[in-house]
Coordinates of C-alpha atoms in Angstrom, one line a residue:
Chain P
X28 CA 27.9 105.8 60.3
X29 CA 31.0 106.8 59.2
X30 CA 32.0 109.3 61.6
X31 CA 30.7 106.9 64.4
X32 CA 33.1 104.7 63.1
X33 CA 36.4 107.1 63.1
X34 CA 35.1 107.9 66.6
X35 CA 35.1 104.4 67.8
X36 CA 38.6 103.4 66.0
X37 CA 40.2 106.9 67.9
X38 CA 38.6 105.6 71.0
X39 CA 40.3 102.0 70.2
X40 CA 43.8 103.7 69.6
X41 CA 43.4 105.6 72.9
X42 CA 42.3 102.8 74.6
X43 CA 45.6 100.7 73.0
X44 CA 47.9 103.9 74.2
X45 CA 46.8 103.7 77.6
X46 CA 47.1 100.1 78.3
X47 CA 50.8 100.5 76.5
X48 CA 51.8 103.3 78.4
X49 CA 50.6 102.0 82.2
X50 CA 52.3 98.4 81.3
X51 CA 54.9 100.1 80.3
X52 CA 54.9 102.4 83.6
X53 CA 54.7 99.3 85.8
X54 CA 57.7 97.3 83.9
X55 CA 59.9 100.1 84.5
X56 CA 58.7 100.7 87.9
X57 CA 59.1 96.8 88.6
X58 CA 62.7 97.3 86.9
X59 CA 64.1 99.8 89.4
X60 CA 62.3 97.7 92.3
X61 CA 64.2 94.5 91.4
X62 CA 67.1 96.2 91.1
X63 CA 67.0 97.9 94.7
X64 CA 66.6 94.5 96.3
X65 CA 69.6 93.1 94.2
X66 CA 72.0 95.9 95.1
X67 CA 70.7 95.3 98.9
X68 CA 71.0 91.7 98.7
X69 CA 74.6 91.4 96.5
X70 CA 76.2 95.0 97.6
X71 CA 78.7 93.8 99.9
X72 CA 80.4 91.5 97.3
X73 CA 81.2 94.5 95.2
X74 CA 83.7 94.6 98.8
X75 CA 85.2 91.3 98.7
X76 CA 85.9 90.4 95.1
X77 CA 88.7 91.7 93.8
X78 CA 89.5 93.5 90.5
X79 CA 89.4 91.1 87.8
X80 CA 92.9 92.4 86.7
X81 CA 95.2 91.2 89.5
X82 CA 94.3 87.8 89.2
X83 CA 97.5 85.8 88.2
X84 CA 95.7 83.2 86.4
X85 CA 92.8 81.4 88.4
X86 CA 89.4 81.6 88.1
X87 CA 87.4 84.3 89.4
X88 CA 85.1 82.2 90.7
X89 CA 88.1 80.4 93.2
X90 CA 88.2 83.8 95.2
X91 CA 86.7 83.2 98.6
X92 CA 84.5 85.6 100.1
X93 CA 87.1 86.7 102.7
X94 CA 86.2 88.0 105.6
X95 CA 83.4 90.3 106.7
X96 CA 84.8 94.1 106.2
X97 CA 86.6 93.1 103.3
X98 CA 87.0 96.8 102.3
X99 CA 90.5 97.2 102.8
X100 CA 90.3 98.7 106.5
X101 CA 93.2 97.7 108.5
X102 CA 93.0 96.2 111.9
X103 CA 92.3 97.8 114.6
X104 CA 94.8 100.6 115.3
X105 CA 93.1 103.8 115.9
X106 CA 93.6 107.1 114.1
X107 CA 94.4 105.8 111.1
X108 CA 92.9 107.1 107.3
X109 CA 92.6 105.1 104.4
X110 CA 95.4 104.8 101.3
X111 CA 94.4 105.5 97.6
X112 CA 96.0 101.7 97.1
X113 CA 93.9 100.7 100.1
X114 CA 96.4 100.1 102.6
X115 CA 95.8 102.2 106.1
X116 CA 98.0 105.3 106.2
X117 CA 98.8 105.9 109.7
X118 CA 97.2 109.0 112.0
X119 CA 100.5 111.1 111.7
X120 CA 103.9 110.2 109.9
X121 CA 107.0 109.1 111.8
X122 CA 109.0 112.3 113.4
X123 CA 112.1 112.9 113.9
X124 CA 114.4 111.9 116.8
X125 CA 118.1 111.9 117.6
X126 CA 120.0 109.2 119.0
X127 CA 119.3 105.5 119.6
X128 CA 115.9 103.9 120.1
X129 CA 113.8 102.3 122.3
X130 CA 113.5 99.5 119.9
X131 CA 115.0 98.4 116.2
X132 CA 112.9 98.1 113.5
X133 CA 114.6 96.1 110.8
X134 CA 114.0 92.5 109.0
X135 CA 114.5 89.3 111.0
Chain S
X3 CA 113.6 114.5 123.9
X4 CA 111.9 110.7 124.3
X5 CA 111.0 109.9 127.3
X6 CA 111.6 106.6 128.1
X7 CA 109.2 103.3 128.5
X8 CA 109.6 102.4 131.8
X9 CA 108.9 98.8 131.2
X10 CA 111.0 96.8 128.8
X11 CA 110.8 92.9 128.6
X12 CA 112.7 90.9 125.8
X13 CA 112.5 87.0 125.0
X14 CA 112.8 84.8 121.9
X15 CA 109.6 84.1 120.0
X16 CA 108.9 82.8 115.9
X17 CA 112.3 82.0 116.2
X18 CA 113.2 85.9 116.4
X19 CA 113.3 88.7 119.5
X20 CA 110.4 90.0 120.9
X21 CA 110.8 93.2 122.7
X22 CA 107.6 93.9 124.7
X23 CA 107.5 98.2 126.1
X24 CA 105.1 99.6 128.4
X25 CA 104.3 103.1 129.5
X26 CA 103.5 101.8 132.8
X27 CA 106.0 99.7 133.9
X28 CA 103.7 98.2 137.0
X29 CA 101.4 96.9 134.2
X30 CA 104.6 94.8 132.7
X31 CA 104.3 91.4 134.0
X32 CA 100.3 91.4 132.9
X33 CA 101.6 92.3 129.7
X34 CA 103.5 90.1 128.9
X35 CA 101.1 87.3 130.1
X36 CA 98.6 88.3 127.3
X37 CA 101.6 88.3 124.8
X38 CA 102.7 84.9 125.6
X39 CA 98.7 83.6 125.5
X40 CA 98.5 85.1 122.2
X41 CA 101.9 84.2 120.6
X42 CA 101.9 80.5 121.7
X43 CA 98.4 80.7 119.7
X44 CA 99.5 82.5 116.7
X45 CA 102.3 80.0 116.9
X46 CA 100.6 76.4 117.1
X47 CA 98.0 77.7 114.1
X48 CA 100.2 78.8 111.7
X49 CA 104.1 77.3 111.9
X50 CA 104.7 75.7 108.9
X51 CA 107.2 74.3 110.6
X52 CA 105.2 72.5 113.7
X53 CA 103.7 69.1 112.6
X54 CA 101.1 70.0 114.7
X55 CA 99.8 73.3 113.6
X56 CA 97.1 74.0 111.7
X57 CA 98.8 75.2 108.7
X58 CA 100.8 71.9 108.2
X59 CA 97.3 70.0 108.7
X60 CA 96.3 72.1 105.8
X61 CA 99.2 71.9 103.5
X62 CA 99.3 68.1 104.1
X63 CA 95.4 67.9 103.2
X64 CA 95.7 67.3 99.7
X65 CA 93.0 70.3 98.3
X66 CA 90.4 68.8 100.8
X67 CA 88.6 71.3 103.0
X68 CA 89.4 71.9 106.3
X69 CA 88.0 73.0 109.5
X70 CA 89.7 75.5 111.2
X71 CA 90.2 77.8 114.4
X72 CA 88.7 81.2 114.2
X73 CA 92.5 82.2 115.6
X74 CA 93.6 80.5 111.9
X75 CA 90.5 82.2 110.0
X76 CA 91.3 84.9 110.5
X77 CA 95.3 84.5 109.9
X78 CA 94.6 83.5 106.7
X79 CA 91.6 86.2 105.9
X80 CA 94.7 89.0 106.8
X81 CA 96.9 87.1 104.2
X82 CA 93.8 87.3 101.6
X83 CA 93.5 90.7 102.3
X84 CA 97.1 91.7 101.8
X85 CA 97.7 89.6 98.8
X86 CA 94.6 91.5 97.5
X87 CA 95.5 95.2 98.3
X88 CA 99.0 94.5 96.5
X89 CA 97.8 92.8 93.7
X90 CA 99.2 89.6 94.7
X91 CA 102.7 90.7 95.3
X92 CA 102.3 89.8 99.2
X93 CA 100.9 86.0 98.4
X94 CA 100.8 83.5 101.0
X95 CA 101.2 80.2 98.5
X96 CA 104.7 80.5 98.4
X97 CA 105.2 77.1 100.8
X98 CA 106.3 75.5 98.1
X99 CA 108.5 78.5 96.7
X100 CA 109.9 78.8 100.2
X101 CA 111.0 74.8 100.4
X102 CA 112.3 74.9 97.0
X103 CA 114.8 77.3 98.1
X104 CA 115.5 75.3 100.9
X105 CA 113.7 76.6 103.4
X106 CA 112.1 73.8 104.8
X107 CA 113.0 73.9 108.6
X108 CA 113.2 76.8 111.6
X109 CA 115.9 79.1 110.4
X110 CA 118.2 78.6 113.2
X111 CA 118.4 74.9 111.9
X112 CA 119.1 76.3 108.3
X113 CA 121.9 78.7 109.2
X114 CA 123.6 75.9 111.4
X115 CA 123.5 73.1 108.7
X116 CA 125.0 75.8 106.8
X117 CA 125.0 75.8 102.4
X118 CA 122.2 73.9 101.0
X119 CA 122.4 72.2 97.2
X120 CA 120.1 73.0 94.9
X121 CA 116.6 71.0 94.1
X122 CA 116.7 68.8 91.5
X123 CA 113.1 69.1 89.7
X124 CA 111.6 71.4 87.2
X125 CA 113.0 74.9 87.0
X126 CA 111.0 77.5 89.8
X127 CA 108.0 78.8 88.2
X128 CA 105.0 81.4 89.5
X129 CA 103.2 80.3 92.7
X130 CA 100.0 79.0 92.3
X131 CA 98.4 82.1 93.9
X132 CA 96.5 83.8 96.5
X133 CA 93.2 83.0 94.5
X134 CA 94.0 79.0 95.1
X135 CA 93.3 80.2 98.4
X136 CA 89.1 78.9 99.6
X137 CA 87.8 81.0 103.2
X138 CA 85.0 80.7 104.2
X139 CA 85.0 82.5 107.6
X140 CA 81.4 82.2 108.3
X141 CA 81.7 77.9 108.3
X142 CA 85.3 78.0 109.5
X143 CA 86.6 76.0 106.2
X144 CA 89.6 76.4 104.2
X145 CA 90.5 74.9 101.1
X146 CA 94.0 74.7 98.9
X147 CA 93.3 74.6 95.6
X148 CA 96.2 74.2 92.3
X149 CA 98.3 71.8 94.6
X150 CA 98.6 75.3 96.7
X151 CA 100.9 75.5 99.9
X152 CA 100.4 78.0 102.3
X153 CA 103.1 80.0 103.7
X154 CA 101.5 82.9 106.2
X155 CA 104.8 83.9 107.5
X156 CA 104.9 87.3 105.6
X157 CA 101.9 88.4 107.2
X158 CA 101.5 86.4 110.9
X159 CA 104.1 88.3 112.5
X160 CA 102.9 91.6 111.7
X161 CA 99.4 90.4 112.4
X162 CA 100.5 88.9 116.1
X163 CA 102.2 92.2 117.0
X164 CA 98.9 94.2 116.0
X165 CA 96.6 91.8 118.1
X166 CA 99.0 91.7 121.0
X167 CA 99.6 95.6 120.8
X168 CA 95.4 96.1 120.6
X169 CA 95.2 93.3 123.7
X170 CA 97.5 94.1 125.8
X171 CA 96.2 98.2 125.5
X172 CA 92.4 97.5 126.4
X173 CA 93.6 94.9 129.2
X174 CA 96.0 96.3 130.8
X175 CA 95.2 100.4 130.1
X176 CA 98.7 100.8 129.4
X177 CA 100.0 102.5 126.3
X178 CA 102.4 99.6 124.5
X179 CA 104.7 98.6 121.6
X180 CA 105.1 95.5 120.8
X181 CA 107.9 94.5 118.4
X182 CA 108.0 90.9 116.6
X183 CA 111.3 90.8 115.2
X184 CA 111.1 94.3 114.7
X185 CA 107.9 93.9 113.2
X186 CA 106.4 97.1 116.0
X187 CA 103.0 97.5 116.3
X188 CA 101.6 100.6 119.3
X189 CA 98.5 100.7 120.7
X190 CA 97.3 102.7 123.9
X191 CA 98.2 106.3 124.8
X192 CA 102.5 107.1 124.2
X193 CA 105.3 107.9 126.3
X194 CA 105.5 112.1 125.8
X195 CA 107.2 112.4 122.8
X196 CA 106.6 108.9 120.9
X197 CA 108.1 105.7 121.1
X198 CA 111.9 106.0 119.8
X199 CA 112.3 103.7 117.1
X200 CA 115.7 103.0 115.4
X201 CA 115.1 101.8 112.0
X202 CA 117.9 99.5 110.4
X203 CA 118.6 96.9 108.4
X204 CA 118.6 93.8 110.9
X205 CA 116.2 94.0 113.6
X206 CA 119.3 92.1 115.9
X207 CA 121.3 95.5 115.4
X208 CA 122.0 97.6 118.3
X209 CA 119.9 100.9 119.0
X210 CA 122.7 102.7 118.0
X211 CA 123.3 100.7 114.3
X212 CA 123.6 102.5 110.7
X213 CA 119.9 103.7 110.2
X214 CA 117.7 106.5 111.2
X215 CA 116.2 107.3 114.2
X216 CA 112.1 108.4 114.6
X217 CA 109.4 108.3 116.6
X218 CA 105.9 106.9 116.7
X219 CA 102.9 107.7 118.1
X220 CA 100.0 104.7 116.8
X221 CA 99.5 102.4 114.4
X222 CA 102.5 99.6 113.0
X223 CA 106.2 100.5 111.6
X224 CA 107.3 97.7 109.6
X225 CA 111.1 96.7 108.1
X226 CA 111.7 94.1 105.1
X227 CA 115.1 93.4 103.7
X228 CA 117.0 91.3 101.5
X229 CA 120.0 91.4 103.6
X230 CA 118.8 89.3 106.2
X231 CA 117.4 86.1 106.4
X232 CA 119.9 84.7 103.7
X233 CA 121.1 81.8 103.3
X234 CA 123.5 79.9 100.5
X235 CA 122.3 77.5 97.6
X236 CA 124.4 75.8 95.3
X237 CA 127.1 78.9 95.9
X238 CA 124.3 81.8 95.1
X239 CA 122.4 83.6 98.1
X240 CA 118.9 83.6 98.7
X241 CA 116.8 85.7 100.9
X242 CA 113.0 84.9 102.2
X243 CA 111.2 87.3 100.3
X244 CA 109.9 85.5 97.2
X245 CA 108.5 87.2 94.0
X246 CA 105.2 85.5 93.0
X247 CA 106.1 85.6 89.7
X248 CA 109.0 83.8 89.5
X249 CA 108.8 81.7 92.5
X250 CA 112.6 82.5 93.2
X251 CA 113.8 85.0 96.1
X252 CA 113.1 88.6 95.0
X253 CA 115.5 90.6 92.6
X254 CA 115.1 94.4 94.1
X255 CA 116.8 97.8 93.4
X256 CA 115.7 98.2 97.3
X257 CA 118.6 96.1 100.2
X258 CA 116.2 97.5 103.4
X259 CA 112.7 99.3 103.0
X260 CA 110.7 100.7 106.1
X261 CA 107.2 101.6 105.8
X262 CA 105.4 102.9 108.3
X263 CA 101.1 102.4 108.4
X264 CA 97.8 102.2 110.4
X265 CA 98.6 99.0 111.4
X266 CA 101.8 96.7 111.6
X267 CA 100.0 94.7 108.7
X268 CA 99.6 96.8 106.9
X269 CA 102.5 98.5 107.5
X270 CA 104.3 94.7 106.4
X271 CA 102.4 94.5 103.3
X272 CA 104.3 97.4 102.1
X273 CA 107.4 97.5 102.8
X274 CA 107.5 93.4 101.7
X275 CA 105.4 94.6 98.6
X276 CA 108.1 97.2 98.1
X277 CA 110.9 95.3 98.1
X278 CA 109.0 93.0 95.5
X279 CA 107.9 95.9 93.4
X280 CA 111.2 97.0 93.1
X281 CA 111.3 100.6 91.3
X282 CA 107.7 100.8 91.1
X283 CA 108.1 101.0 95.1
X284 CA 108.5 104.6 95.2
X285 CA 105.4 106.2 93.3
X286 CA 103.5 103.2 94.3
X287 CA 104.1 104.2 98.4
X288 CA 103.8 107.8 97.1
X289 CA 100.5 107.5 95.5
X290 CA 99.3 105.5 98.7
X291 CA 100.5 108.2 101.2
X292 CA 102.8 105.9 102.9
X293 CA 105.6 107.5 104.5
X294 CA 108.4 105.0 104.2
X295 CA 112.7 105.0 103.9
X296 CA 114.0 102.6 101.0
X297 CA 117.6 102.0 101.3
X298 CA 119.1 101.3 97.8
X299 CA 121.9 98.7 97.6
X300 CA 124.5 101.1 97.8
X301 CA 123.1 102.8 100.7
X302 CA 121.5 105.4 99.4
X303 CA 118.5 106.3 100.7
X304 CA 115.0 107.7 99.7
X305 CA 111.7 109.0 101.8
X306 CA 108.2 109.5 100.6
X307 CA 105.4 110.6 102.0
X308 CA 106.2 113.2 105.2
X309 CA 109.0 110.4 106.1
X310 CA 111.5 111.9 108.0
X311 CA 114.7 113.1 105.5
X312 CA 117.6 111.1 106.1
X313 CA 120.5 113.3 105.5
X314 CA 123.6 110.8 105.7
X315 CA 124.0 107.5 103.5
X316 CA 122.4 104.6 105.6

């Protein structure tokens, strides 16, 4: 009797392990699932809202969602690479020319 | 050696010169037809100084939401976008600012009535800020928010010349520059050797005026400057270009700086950043691999990043 019962209490604990383990299995799994479908569903505001440290005062919550690229890509000028600050650098620098220009670029 | 455009058309637009080039000079008059379309748009949406536009509809709507153009969207949305890259140094609720100074009417009309007097009120504090500012492109609304007044004039220009430059390329198959009071955005295939570009500190100045000389190939060049655009109140001088902060015209170790970028907006949010920015300009336009010339108030002059060196005092 006694060793029938040691047997039945190992195959309780065993039992008790398994069920722990496989909920435990399917949390996790259910974890990294909902987490997938947020990052799907929210990625693109990581994009549009800006660092909380440039705000001057407001809210967080006032800033708009503000356009659709919203990743800092300028507008449409070809050839151009992207700036560490964000700002589009352009394809090649200005070179060097003598004489007068074409056109004057200066403040109005 | 530059060759030269072969089609060159200059009128009066924003209340500045517009100077329209074209590589092919047949393609001129079609050129400047979709300039004028898109000006005269860019124009009615966002004068602050047109009863009618949408702007002043906006600032006059008391923090309610209003419907907008697409056209005025997306005005705004570049304004947004260079307020955020420059960590709201470029922000586009300085109306108020901008009146308080005085600068309440087309500047033509401000130069002629000559010295304004000061405001009486409270003394000029920080703009409410970009974040005051409610898109949302999708519905087409806009909201002020904080008793907000938008000003987009820091950023339209160089946004017109862009989408004029980008137009007038596909429609006419024509390689362009298009320069907003020397605001000069290129789009399209270049003359052989660039587009010559004289870079000063008043756009108004002759091609052959104290400055530098270089050539472009794509994307925006882009001039601000404290020495233009000034005006007289209550015996000091003010200039356009208002710090954020301080809701008063800028205070900057810079008189002229040039910046030159993928795009005339973006190539405007920098150099008006810069002048804002002040000493922090120069690693700040380093860091960002923006080749740029800053002319100090003496006339000195510095380059970063692959900008041509200026040898002579400016």
């Amino acid at each position: 009797m006694r060793r029938d019962d040691v047997r039945f209490a190992a195959a309780a604990r065993d039992d008790g392990i398994h069920k722990i383990s496989k909920f435990t299995w399917r949390a996790g799994a259910a974890g990294v699932a909902c987490s997938a479908l947020m990052a799907v569903a929210f990625g693109h505001h990581v994009a549009t809202t800006p660092s909380s440290t440039d705000n001057n005062g407001t809210s967080q919550s006032h800033q708009p969602a503000s356009g659709n690229n919203g990743s800092g890509t300028n507008q449409g000028s070809s050839g151009t690479n992207q700036g560490s600050g964000g700002i589009s650098v352009p394809a090649q620098p200005p070179a060097p020319a003598q004489g007068g220009g074409q056109v004057t670029s200066g403040a109005t | 050696m530059t060759t030269l455009a072969v089609g060159t058309d200059t009128f009066s637009v924003f209340g500045t010169t517009a100077t329209l080039l074209v590589s092919d000079a047949g393609r001129l008059d079609d050129a400047r037809n979709i300039a004028d379309t898109q000006l005269a748009a860019v124009d009615l949406a966002c004068s602050r100084f047109r009863p009618d536009s949408e702007l002043s509809r906006l600032n006059a709507s008391g923090g309610a939401v209003i419907g907008v153009s697409e056209l005025f969207a997306e005005l705004v949305e570049a304004a947004l976008r260079a307020a955020r890259l420059t960590d709201g140094d470029v922000d586009p609720t300085c109306g108020q600012a901008l009146e308080e100074i005085g600068y309440d009417r087309d500047f033509a009309v401000l130069q002629a009535a000559g010295a304004r007097s000061p405001r009486s009120g409270p003394a000029p504090q920080s703009v409410p800020g970009w974040r005051c500012v409610l898109l949302d492109r999708k519905r087409g609304l806009v909201q002020l928010t904080n008793g907000a007044q938008l000003d987009l004039g820091a950023t339209a220009k160089a946004w017109a010349a862009d989408r004029c430059a980008s137009l007038i390329a596909a429609g006419t198959d024509t390689g362009v520059l298009v320069s907003l009071g020397g605001d000069i955005a290129v789009a399209g295939e270049p003359p052989a050797g660039g587009w010559a570009v004289r870079v000063t500190d008043d756009h108004a100045a002759g091609p052959d005026a104290p400055g530098q000389t270089v050539t472009i190939r794509s994307g925006g060049l882009a001039t601000s400057s404290t020495t233009v655009r000034t005006w007289a109140v209550g015996g000091q001088r003010v200039h356009h270009i208002i710090n954020p902060a301080t809701g008063r015209s800028a205070i900057s170790s810079w008189r002229t700086v040039s910046v030159a970028a993928g795009s005339c907006a973006d190539a405007n949010t920098a150099s008006t950043a810069a002048i804002i920015r002040s000493e922090a300009a120069l690693p700040w336009l380093q860091e960002a691999c923006l080749p740029s010339r800053l002319v100090r108030q003496d006339g000195t002059v510095e380059t970063t990043a692959g900008w041509p060196s200026d040898p002579g005092p400016a």
